[in-house]
Amino acid sequence: MYTHAMKDRTRIWDGDCSSITSVLLVFFVCLENIHCGNVKPQTEIYLPDYTIYHNLQQIGQRLNEIVSRNPTYMRIDKEFKSRQGRSQYIIRLTNFSDSRTFTGSNRLSHQKPKILLSFGEHAREFFPVESMLYLLQNITGGLTAAKGSLEESFSRTVLSKLDLFIVAMVNPDGRHYVQETGNYCWRGTSTGVDLNRNFDWHFGGKGSSGNSKDEEYRGVHAFSEPECAVLTELTSTYSFDAFVSFHSGIRQIYVPFADSVSKKEKKRPVNHKKQLELAKKMAKATSYRYTHGIAYELNDYEADGTIFDYMAGVRQIPFSFAIELWGDGDHNGAKCFDLFNPRNADLQKTLKEVQPIYEVLFKYIIEWKEEQLKGYFSSMDEPPGGLTFLYVLLGVVVIATVIVGINHRLPPYLRFYHRRRVVSLRSLSSTFSVMKVT
């Protein structure tokens, strides 16, 4: 998602930019979007070592290996594919034999909280996908750890209390393009579309580009890219409690909204206070300094058509974030791969350092869901209107009893109601007999 690392530099060509003609060309090409960011390749400071990083083929192999070793807790779905037919890999993790939680004195059941995590939306951002593989390794590794250890406790908590969905590679065609061409500045799909500007939430606003050569090219219409379907169909099939879109380029945690309309109207999602609370906890989870907040307040630019805005505004998912896991932002001498991904030698150490963000996210959503369920089931256990209604009803009964008890002791003119004579059936019978004889 991170874009202002490229916004201050118009990378239309390599070499000397002193030519007046070239400067004018850049001006007119970028006239529609002043922040026009190019996706042409650069001479990189360092490149990925695929004995440390995973290429596209290795990602698929690694996912299949992890799932095949843990069939009780994991499922893999390869049905959703990119424009060029590459799998986007949906991984589902949970204890499938125990998919419900039970709360309340009446033991009513409710589905576990569902969380959807999205990785690989931007082709040049390798680090988020590596963090996903590292996360899966930690979750499944705890299954064989010593009982009572932190690793075992983490795995047991995730698998028993969550229903976790992961889209491992949203944009496999873009990743393939990066690997084949060596262009580590490439951000979009095979057609150059930025998936994070292609969703139907204020699509086409000024926080995106209609220029197909721009890194924020939004496409010809909302959902023009088949890669969007995996996220729209999952969220129409399941009711998720949380959604997170993972990126890299800086250390920031965004709460909706990021679009230009919401910025103008000062619009915030309904659950923004809780989302900001969770964002703050995640920001403090590591030794790094993460900034967090409403996206249009945190950044000095708008982003229209983003995935996490769509999830909050259209799908109404209670918690929706875009998290930039790693990076120092734009800096002198930065190219592309180094802007979004750590050095090979630092990868494992950095992956370990960012994992607490996932742990805080899972813990918070589990506890939040439990509180929601307690409130729901408590309201079902109480009479209509709760305890207040019960106390009022009891008071009315007591007052009525007292009135009835003292009423007959009062003089007739002071009574609340006058006693009426009750005629028995026997007296009526005698009366009728007398009338008949007469």
Coordinates of C-alpha atoms in Angstrom, one line a residue, residues 181-386:
T181 CA 11.8 -9.3 -15.6
G182 CA 13.9 -8.3 -12.6
N183 CA 11.8 -5.2 -12.2
Y184 CA 11.5 -4.9 -8.4
C185 CA 9.5 -1.6 -8.8
W186 CA 6.5 -3.4 -10.3
R187 CA 3.5 -3.0 -8.0
G188 CA 0.4 -4.1 -10.0
T189 CA -1.2 -7.1 -11.7
S190 CA -0.2 -8.5 -15.1
T191 CA -2.1 -5.5 -16.6
G192 CA -0.4 -3.0 -14.3
V193 CA -3.5 -2.4 -12.1
D194 CA -3.0 -1.6 -8.4
L195 CA -5.4 -4.0 -6.7
N196 CA -5.5 -1.6 -3.7
R197 CA -7.2 1.0 -5.9
N198 CA -9.5 -1.4 -7.8
F199 CA -12.2 -2.0 -5.1
D200 CA -15.6 -0.5 -5.2
W201 CA -15.2 2.1 -2.4
H202 CA -15.2 5.6 -3.8
F203 CA -13.5 4.1 -6.9
G204 CA -12.0 6.5 -9.3
G205 CA -11.3 9.4 -6.9
K206 CA -8.3 11.6 -6.9
G207 CA -6.5 9.1 -4.6
S208 CA -5.9 6.9 -7.5
S209 CA -4.7 7.2 -11.2
G210 CA -6.3 6.7 -14.6
N211 CA -2.8 6.5 -16.1
S212 CA -1.9 2.9 -17.0
K213 CA 1.8 3.8 -16.5
D214 CA 1.3 5.0 -12.9
E215 CA 1.9 2.7 -10.0
E216 CA -1.5 3.6 -8.6
Y217 CA -3.4 2.8 -11.8
R218 CA -6.9 1.9 -10.7
G219 CA -8.0 0.0 -13.8
V220 CA -10.9 0.7 -16.2
H221 CA -13.6 0.0 -13.6
A222 CA -14.0 -1.3 -10.1
F223 CA -13.2 -5.0 -9.8
S224 CA -11.8 -5.1 -13.3
E225 CA -9.2 -7.5 -12.1
P226 CA -10.2 -11.2 -11.6
E227 CA -7.8 -11.2 -8.6
C228 CA -10.4 -9.3 -6.6
A229 CA -12.9 -12.1 -6.6
V230 CA -11.2 -14.2 -4.0
L231 CA -11.7 -11.4 -1.4
T232 CA -15.2 -10.4 -2.5
E233 CA -16.5 -13.9 -2.5
L234 CA -15.0 -15.0 0.8
T235 CA -16.5 -12.0 2.5
S236 CA -19.9 -12.6 0.9
T237 CA -19.8 -16.2 2.0
Y238 CA -18.5 -15.8 5.6
S239 CA -19.2 -13.2 8.2
F240 CA -15.7 -12.0 9.3
D241 CA -14.9 -10.2 12.6
A242 CA -11.6 -8.9 11.3
F243 CA -9.8 -8.2 8.1
V244 CA -6.2 -7.2 7.6
S245 CA -4.3 -6.3 4.4
F246 CA -0.5 -6.6 4.9
H247 CA 2.0 -4.4 3.1
S248 CA 5.6 -3.1 3.6
G249 CA 7.5 0.2 3.0
I250 CA 7.1 1.8 6.3
R251 CA 5.9 0.9 9.8
Q252 CA 2.3 2.1 10.0
I253 CA -1.1 0.7 11.0
Y254 CA -4.1 2.2 9.2
V255 CA -7.7 2.3 10.4
P256 CA -10.3 3.2 7.8
F257 CA -10.9 5.4 5.9
A258 CA -8.2 6.4 3.4
D259 CA -10.3 7.8 0.6
S260 CA -10.7 11.4 -0.5
V261 CA -14.5 11.6 0.1
S262 CA -14.1 10.3 3.7
K263 CA -11.3 12.7 4.3
K264 CA -13.5 15.6 3.1
E265 CA -16.5 14.5 5.2
K266 CA -14.3 13.5 8.2
K267 CA -16.0 10.1 8.0
R268 CA -15.0 7.3 10.3
P269 CA -16.1 3.6 10.6
V270 CA -18.7 2.8 13.2
N271 CA -16.3 0.7 15.3
H272 CA -13.4 3.2 15.0
K273 CA -12.8 3.6 18.8
K274 CA -12.2 -0.1 19.2
Q275 CA -10.2 -0.3 16.1
L276 CA -7.9 2.5 17.2
E277 CA -7.5 0.7 20.6
L278 CA -6.4 -2.4 18.9
A279 CA -4.2 -0.5 16.5
K280 CA -2.4 1.1 19.5
K281 CA -1.8 -2.3 21.1
M282 CA -0.4 -3.7 17.8
A283 CA 1.8 -0.6 17.4
K284 CA 3.3 -1.2 20.8
A285 CA 3.8 -5.0 20.4
T286 CA 7.3 -4.8 18.9
S287 CA 10.5 -3.0 19.6
Y288 CA 9.9 -0.9 16.5
R289 CA 8.1 2.4 16.5
Y290 CA 4.9 2.0 14.5
T291 CA 2.6 5.0 14.0
H292 CA -1.1 4.3 13.8
G293 CA -4.4 6.1 13.3
I294 CA -7.2 6.9 10.8
A295 CA -5.6 6.6 7.4
Y296 CA -6.5 10.0 6.0
E297 CA -5.2 11.6 9.1
L298 CA -2.0 9.6 9.3
N299 CA -1.0 10.3 5.6
D300 CA -0.8 13.5 3.6
Y301 CA -2.4 11.7 0.6
E302 CA -5.7 10.0 -0.2
A303 CA -6.1 6.5 -1.4
D304 CA -9.4 5.7 -3.2
G305 CA -10.7 2.2 -3.9
T306 CA -8.6 0.4 -1.2
I307 CA -9.4 -3.1 -0.1
F308 CA -9.5 -2.4 3.7
D309 CA -11.8 0.6 3.1
Y310 CA -14.1 -1.6 1.1
M311 CA -14.2 -4.2 3.9
A312 CA -15.1 -1.6 6.5
G313 CA -17.5 0.5 4.4
V314 CA -19.3 -2.1 2.2
R315 CA -18.8 -5.4 4.0
Q316 CA -19.2 -3.8 7.4
I317 CA -16.5 -6.0 9.0
P318 CA -16.0 -4.7 12.6
F319 CA -12.2 -4.6 12.4
S320 CA -10.4 -3.7 9.2
F321 CA -6.8 -2.7 8.9
A322 CA -4.0 -2.1 6.5
I323 CA -0.7 -2.8 8.2
E324 CA 2.7 -1.8 6.8
L325 CA 5.0 -4.3 8.5
W326 CA 8.4 -3.1 7.7
G327 CA 10.4 -0.2 6.2
D328 CA 11.9 3.2 6.9
G329 CA 9.9 5.1 4.3
D330 CA 11.5 7.1 1.4
H331 CA 15.1 8.0 1.9
N332 CA 18.1 9.2 -0.1
G333 CA 19.5 6.5 -2.3
A334 CA 16.6 4.1 -1.9
K335 CA 15.6 2.1 -4.9
C336 CA 12.8 -0.5 -4.9
F337 CA 13.6 -3.8 -3.4
D338 CA 15.4 -2.3 -0.4
L339 CA 12.5 0.1 0.1
F340 CA 10.1 -2.7 0.8
N341 CA 12.2 -5.7 1.9
P342 CA 15.0 -6.2 4.4
R343 CA 18.4 -7.5 3.4
N344 CA 18.7 -11.3 3.0
A345 CA 20.9 -11.6 6.2
D346 CA 18.3 -9.7 8.2
L347 CA 15.1 -11.5 7.0
Q348 CA 14.7 -14.1 9.7
K349 CA 15.5 -11.8 12.5
T350 CA 13.0 -9.2 11.2
L351 CA 10.3 -11.8 10.7
K352 CA 10.7 -12.8 14.4
E353 CA 10.5 -9.2 15.5
V354 CA 7.2 -8.5 13.8
Q355 CA 5.3 -11.7 14.9
P356 CA 4.0 -10.1 18.1
I357 CA 1.7 -8.0 15.9
Y358 CA -0.2 -11.2 14.9
E359 CA -0.3 -12.4 18.5
V360 CA -1.8 -9.2 19.8
L361 CA -4.4 -9.1 16.9
F362 CA -5.5 -12.7 17.6
K363 CA -5.7 -12.2 21.4
Y364 CA -7.7 -9.0 21.1
I365 CA -10.3 -10.4 18.6
I366 CA -10.8 -13.5 20.8
E367 CA -11.4 -11.4 23.9
W368 CA -13.6 -8.9 22.0
K369 CA -15.7 -11.7 20.6
E370 CA -16.1 -13.3 24.0
E371 CA -17.4 -10.0 25.4
Q372 CA -19.8 -9.7 22.5
L373 CA -21.2 -13.2 23.2
K374 CA -21.5 -12.7 26.9
G375 CA -23.5 -9.6 26.3
Y376 CA -25.7 -11.4 23.8
F377 CA -26.4 -14.5 26.0
S378 CA -26.8 -12.5 29.2
S379 CA -29.6 -10.5 27.5
M380 CA -31.3 -13.8 26.6
D381 CA -31.1 -15.1 30.2
E382 CA -32.8 -12.0 31.6
P383 CA -36.5 -11.3 31.4
P384 CA -37.7 -8.6 28.9
G385 CA -36.2 -5.3 29.9
G386 CA -33.6 -6.9 32.2

